[in-house]
PDB file of C-alpha atoms in Angstrom:
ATOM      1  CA  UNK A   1       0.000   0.000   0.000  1.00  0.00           C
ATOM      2  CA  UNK A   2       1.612   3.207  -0.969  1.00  0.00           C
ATOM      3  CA  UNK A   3       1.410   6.133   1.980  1.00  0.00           C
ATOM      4  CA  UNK A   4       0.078   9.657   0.386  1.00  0.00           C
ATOM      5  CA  UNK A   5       2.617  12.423   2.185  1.00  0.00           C
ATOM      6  CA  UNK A   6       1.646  16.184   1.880  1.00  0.00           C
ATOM      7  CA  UNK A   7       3.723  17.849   0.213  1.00  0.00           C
ATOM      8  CA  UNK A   8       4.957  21.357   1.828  1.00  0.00           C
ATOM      9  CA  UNK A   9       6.385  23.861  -0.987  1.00  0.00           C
ATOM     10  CA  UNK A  10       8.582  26.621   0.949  1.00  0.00           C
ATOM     11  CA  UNK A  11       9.186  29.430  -0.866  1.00  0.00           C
ATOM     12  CA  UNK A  12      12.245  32.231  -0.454  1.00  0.00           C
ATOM     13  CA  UNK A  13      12.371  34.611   2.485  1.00  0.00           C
ATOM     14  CA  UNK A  14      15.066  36.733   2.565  1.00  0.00           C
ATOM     15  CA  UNK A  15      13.906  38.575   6.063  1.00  0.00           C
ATOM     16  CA  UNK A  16      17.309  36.396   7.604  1.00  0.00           C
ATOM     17  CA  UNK A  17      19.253  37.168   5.069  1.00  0.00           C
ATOM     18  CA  UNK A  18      18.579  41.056   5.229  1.00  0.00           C
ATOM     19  CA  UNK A  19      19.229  40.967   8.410  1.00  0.00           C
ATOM     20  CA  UNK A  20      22.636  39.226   7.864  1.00  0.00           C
ATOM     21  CA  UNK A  21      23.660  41.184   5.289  1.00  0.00           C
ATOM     22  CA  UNK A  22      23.051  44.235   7.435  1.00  0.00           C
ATOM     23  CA  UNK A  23      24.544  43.004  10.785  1.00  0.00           C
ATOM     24  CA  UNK A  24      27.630  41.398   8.758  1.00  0.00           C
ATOM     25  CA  UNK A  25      28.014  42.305   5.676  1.00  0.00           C
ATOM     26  CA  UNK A  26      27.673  38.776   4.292  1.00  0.00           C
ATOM     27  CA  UNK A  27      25.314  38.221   1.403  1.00  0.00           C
ATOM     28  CA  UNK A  28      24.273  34.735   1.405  1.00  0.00           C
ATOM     29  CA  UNK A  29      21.550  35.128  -1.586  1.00  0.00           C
ATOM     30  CA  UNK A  30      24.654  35.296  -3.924  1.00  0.00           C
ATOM     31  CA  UNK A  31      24.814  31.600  -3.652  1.00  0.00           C
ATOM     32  CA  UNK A  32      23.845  29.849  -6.393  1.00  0.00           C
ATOM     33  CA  UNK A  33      23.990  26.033  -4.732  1.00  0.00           C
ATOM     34  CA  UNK A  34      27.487  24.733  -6.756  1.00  0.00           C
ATOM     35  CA  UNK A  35      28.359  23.345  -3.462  1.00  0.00           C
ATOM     36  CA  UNK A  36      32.322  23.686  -3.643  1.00  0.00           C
ATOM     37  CA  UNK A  37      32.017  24.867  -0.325  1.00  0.00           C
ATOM     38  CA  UNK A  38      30.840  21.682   0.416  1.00  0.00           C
ATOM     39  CA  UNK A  39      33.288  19.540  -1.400  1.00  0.00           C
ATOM     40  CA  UNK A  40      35.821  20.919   0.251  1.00  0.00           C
ATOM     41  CA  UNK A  41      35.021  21.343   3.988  1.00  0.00           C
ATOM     42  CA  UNK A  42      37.359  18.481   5.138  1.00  0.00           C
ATOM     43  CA  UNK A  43      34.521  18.412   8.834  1.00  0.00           C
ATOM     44  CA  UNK A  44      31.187  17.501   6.856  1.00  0.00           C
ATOM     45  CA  UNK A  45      31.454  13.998   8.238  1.00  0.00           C
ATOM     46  CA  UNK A  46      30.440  15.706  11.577  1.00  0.00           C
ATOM     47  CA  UNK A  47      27.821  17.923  10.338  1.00  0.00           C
ATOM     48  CA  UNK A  48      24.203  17.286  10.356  1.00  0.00           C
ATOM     49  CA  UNK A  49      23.886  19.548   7.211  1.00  0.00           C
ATOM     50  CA  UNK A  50      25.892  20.325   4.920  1.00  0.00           C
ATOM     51  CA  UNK A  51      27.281  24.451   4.022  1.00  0.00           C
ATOM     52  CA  UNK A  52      25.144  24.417   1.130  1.00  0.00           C
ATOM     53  CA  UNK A  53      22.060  23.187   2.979  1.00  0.00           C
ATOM     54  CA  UNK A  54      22.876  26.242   6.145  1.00  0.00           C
ATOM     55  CA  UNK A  55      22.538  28.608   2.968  1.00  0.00           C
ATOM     56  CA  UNK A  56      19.871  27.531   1.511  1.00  0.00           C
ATOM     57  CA  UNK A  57      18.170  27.136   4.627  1.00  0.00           C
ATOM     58  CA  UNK A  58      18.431  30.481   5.549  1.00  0.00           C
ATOM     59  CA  UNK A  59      17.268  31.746   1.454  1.00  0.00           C
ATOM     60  CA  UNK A  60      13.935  29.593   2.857  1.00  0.00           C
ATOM     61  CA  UNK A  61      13.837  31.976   5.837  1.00  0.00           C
ATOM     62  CA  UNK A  62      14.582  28.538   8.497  1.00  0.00           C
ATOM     63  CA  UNK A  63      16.690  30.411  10.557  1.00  0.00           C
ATOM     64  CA  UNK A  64      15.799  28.725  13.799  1.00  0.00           C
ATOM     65  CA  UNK A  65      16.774  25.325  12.063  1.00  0.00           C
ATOM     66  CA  UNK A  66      19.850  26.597  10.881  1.00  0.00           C
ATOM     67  CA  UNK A  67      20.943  28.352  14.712  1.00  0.00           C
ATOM     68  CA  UNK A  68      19.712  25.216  16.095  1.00  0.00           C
ATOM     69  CA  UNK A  69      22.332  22.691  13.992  1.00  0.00           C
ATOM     70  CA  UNK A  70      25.274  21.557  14.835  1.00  0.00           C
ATOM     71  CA  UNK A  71      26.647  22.116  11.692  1.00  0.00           C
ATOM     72  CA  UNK A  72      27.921  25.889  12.843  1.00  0.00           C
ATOM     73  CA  UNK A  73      29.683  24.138  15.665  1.00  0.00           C
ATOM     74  CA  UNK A  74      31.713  22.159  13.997  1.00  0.00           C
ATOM     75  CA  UNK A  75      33.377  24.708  11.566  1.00  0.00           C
ATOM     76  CA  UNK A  76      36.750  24.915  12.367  1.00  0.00           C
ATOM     77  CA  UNK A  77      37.038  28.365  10.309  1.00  0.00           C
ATOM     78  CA  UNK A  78      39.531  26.767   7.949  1.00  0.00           C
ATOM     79  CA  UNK A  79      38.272  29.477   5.630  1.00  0.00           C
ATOM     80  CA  UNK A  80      38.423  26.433   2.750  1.00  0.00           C
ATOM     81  CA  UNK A  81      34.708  27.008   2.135  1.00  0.00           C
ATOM     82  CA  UNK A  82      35.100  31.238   1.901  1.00  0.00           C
ATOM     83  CA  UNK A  83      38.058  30.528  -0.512  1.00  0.00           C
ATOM     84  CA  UNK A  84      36.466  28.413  -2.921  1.00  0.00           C
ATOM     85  CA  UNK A  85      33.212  30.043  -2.923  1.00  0.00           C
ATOM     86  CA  UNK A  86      32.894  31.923  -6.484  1.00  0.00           C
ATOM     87  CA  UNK A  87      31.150  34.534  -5.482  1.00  0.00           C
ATOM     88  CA  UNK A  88      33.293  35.503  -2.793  1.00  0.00           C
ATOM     89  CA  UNK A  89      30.628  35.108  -0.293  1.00  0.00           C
ATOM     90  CA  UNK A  90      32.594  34.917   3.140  1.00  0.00           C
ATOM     91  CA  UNK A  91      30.775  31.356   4.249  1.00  0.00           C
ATOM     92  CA  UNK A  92      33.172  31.235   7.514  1.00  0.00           C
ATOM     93  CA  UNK A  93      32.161  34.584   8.283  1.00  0.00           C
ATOM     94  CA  UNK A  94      28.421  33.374   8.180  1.00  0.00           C
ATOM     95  CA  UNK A  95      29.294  30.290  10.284  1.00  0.00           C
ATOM     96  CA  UNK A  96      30.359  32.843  12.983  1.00  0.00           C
ATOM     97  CA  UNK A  97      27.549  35.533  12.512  1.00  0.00           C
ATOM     98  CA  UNK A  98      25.651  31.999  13.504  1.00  0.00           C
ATOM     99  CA  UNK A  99      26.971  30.993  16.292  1.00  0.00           C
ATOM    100  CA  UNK A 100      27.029  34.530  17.846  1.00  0.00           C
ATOM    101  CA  UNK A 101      23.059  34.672  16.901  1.00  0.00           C
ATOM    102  CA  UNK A 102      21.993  31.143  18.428  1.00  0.00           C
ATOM    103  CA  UNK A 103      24.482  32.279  21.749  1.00  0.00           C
ATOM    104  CA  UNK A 104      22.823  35.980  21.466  1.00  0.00           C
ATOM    105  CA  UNK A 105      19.209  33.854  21.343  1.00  0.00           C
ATOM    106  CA  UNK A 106      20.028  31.460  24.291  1.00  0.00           C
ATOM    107  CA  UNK A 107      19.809  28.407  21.569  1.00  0.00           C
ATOM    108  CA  UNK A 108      23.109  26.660  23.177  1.00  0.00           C
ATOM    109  CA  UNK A 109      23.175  24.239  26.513  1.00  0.00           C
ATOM    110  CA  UNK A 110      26.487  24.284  26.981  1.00  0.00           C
ATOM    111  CA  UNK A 111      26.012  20.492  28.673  1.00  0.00           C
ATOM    112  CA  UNK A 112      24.751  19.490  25.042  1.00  0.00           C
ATOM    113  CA  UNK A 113      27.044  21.466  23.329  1.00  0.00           C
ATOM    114  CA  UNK A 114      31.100  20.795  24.696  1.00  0.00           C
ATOM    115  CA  UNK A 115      32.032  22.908  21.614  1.00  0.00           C
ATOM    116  CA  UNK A 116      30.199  25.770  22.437  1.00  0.00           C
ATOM    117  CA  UNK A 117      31.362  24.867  26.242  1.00  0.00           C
ATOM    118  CA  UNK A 118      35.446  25.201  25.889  1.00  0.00           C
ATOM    119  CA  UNK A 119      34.692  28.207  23.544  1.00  0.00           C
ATOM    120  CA  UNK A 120      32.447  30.208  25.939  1.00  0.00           C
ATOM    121  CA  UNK A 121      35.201  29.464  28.593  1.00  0.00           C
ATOM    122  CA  UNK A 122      38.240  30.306  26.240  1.00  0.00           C
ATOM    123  CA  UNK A 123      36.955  33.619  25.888  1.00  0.00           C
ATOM    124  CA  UNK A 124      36.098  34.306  29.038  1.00  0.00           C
ATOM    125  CA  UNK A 125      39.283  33.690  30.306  1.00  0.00           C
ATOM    126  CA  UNK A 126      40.454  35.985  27.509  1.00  0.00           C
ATOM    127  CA  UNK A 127      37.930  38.960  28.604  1.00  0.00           C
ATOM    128  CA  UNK A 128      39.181  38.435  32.487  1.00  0.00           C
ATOM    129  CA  UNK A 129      42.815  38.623  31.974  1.00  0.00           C
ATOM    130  CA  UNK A 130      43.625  39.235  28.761  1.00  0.00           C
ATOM    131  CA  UNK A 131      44.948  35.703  28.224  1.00  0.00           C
ATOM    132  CA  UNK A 132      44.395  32.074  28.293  1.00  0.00           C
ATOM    133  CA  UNK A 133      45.237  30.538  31.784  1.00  0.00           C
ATOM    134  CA  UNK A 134      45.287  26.716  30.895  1.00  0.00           C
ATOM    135  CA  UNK A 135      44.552  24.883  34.168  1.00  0.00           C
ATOM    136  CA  UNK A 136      41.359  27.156  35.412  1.00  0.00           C
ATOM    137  CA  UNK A 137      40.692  26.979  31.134  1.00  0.00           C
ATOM    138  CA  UNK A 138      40.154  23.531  31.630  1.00  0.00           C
ATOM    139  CA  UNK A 139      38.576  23.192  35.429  1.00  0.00           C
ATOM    140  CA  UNK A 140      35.600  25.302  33.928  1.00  0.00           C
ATOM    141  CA  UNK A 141      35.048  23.733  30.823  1.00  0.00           C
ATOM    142  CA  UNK A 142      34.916  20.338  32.509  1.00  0.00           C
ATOM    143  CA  UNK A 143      32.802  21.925  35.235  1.00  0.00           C
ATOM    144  CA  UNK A 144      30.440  23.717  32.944  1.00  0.00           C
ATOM    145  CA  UNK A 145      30.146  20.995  30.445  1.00  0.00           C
ATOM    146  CA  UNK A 146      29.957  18.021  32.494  1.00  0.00           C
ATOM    147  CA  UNK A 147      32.453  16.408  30.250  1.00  0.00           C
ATOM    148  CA  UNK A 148      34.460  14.892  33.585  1.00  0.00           C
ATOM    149  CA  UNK A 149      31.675  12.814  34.305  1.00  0.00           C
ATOM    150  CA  UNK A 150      31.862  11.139  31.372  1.00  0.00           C
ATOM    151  CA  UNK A 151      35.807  10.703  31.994  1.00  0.00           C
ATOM    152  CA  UNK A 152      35.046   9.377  34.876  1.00  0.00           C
ATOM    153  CA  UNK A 153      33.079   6.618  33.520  1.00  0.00           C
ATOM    154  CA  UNK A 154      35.645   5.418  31.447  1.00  0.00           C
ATOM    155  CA  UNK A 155      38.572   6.250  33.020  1.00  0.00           C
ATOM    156  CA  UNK A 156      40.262   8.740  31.016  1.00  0.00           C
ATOM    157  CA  UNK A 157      40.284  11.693  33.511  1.00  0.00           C
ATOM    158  CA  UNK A 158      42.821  10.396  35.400  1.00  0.00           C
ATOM    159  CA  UNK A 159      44.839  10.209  32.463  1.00  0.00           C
ATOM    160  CA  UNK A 160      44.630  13.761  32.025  1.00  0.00           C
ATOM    161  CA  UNK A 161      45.254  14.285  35.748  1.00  0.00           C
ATOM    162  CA  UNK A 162      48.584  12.288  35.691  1.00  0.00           C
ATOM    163  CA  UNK A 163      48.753  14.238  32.153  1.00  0.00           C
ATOM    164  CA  UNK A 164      48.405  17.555  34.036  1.00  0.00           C
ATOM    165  CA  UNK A 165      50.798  16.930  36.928  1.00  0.00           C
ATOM    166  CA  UNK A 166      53.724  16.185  34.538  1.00  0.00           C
ATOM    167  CA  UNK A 167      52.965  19.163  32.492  1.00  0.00           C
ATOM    168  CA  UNK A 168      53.144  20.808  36.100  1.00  0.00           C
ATOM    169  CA  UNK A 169      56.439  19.237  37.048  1.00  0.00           C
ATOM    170  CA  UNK A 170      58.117  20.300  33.660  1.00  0.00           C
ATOM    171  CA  UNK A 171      56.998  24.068  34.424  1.00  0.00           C
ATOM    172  CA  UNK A 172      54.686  23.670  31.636  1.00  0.00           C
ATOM    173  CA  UNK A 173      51.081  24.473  33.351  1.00  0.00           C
ATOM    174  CA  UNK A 174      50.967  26.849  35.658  1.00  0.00           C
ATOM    175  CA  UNK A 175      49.274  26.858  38.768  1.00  0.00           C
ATOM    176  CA  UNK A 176      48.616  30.768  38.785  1.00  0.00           C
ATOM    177  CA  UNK A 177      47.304  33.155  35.970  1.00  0.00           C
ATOM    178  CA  UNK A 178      49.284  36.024  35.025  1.00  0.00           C
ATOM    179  CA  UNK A 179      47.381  39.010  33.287  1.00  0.00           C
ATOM    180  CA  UNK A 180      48.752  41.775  30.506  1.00  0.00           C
ATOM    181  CA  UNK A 181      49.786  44.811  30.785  1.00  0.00           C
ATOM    182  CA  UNK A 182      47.053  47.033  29.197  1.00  0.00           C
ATOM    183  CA  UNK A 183      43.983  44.533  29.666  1.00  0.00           C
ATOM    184  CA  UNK A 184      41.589  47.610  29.066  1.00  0.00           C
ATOM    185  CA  UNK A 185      42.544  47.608  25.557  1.00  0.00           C
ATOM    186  CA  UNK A 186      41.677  43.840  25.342  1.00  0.00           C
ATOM    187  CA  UNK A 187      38.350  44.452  27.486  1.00  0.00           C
ATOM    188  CA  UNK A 188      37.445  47.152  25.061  1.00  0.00           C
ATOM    189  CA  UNK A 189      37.290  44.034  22.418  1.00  0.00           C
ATOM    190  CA  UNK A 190      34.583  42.465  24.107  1.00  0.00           C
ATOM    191  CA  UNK A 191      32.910  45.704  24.771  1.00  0.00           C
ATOM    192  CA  UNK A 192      28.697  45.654  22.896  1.00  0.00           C
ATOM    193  CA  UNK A 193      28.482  47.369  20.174  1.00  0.00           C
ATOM    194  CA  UNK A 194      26.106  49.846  21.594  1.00  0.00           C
ATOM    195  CA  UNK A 195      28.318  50.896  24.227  1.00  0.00           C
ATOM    196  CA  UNK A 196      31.217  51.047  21.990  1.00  0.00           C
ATOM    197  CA  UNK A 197      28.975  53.802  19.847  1.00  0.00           C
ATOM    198  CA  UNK A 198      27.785  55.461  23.609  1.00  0.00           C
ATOM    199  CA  UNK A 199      31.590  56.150  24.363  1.00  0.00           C
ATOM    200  CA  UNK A 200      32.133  57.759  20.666  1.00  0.00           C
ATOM    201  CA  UNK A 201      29.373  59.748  20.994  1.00  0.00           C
ATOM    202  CA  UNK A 202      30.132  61.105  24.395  1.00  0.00           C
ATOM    203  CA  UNK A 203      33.698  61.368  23.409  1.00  0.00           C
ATOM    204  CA  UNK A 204      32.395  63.169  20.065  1.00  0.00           C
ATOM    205  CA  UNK A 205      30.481  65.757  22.377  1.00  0.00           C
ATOM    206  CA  UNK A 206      33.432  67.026  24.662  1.00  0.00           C
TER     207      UNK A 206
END
């Protein structure tokens, strides 16, 4: 017995796409679907769609499909897919637009997500003290994660515990962060965009 399935016809919306093209500068209705971008990301064994798919996804207006894959977690930023792309469209860049929007739109558990977990702690190690300070790095991602329970289970955290301790004993991880000099100038990086415009314009009025 053959099943009857509705058929549902989706039509372009480019409301996500204005938007993109606005906020970043990126204009992914330039794609016309060749798919090199594809056929040469070396991580679409990971993804659950492919770079093509995220773009025309978001030319049928499924934006919350697209924030919610994991597809723009596991770009590296290789930049393969921006390089090949023939008209220039900067498909990285999009992949990052992305992620900020599904962070921006509280889309990411970071207990689902360990990706989106180390790289949420990265930077705010970076926006505390201007640099990376390995072992508390790595205390809060497993913390915030949960990733050391599954280490637990099978073993492998005290691998990286014995791991850690020779690192230690070599002077090679150490056991108190150090700052930078002018960690304003790195805070100011991290700085919204709106307040970044309030100090201009105050600064413009003086």
């Amino acid at each position: 017995m053959n099943e009857v399935m509705d058929e549902v016809v989706l039509e372009p919306n480019y409301d996500a796409t204005k938007r993109i093209l606005a906020l970043s500068g990126i204009q992914p209705e330039l794609c016309y679907q060749c798919r090199k971008c594809t056929s040469g990301c070396p991580l679409t064994f990971a993804m659950d769609y492919y770079p093509d798919q995220i773009v025309r996804y978001l030319l049928l207006g499924l934006e919350d499909k697209v924030l919610s894959s994991a597809t723009i977690w596991v770009c590296s930023s290789c930049e393969t897919c921006t390089t090949r792309c023939p008209n220039d469209i900067d498909i990285a860049g999009l992949m990052d637009y992305l992620k900020q929007q599904a962070h921006a739109k509280g889309l990411v558990d970071p207990r689902q997500n360990l990706t989106y977990a180390f790289h949420k702690a990265f930077l705010e190690d970076i926006a505390r003290r201007g640099r990376v300070f390995e072992t508390g790095l790595m205390q809060r991602y497993m913390l915030s994660s949960g990733a050391w329970k599954a280490k637990l289970a099978d073993g492998t955290l005290w691998d990286e515990i014995r791991l850690g301790v020779a690192l230690w004993s070599r002077g090679r991880l150490p056991l108190r962060p150090r700052g930078v000099r002018h960690l304003a100038e790195v805070q100011r990086l991290f700085a919204k965009p709106t307040q970044c415009r309030e100090k201009k314009d105050t600064s413009a009025s003086l």
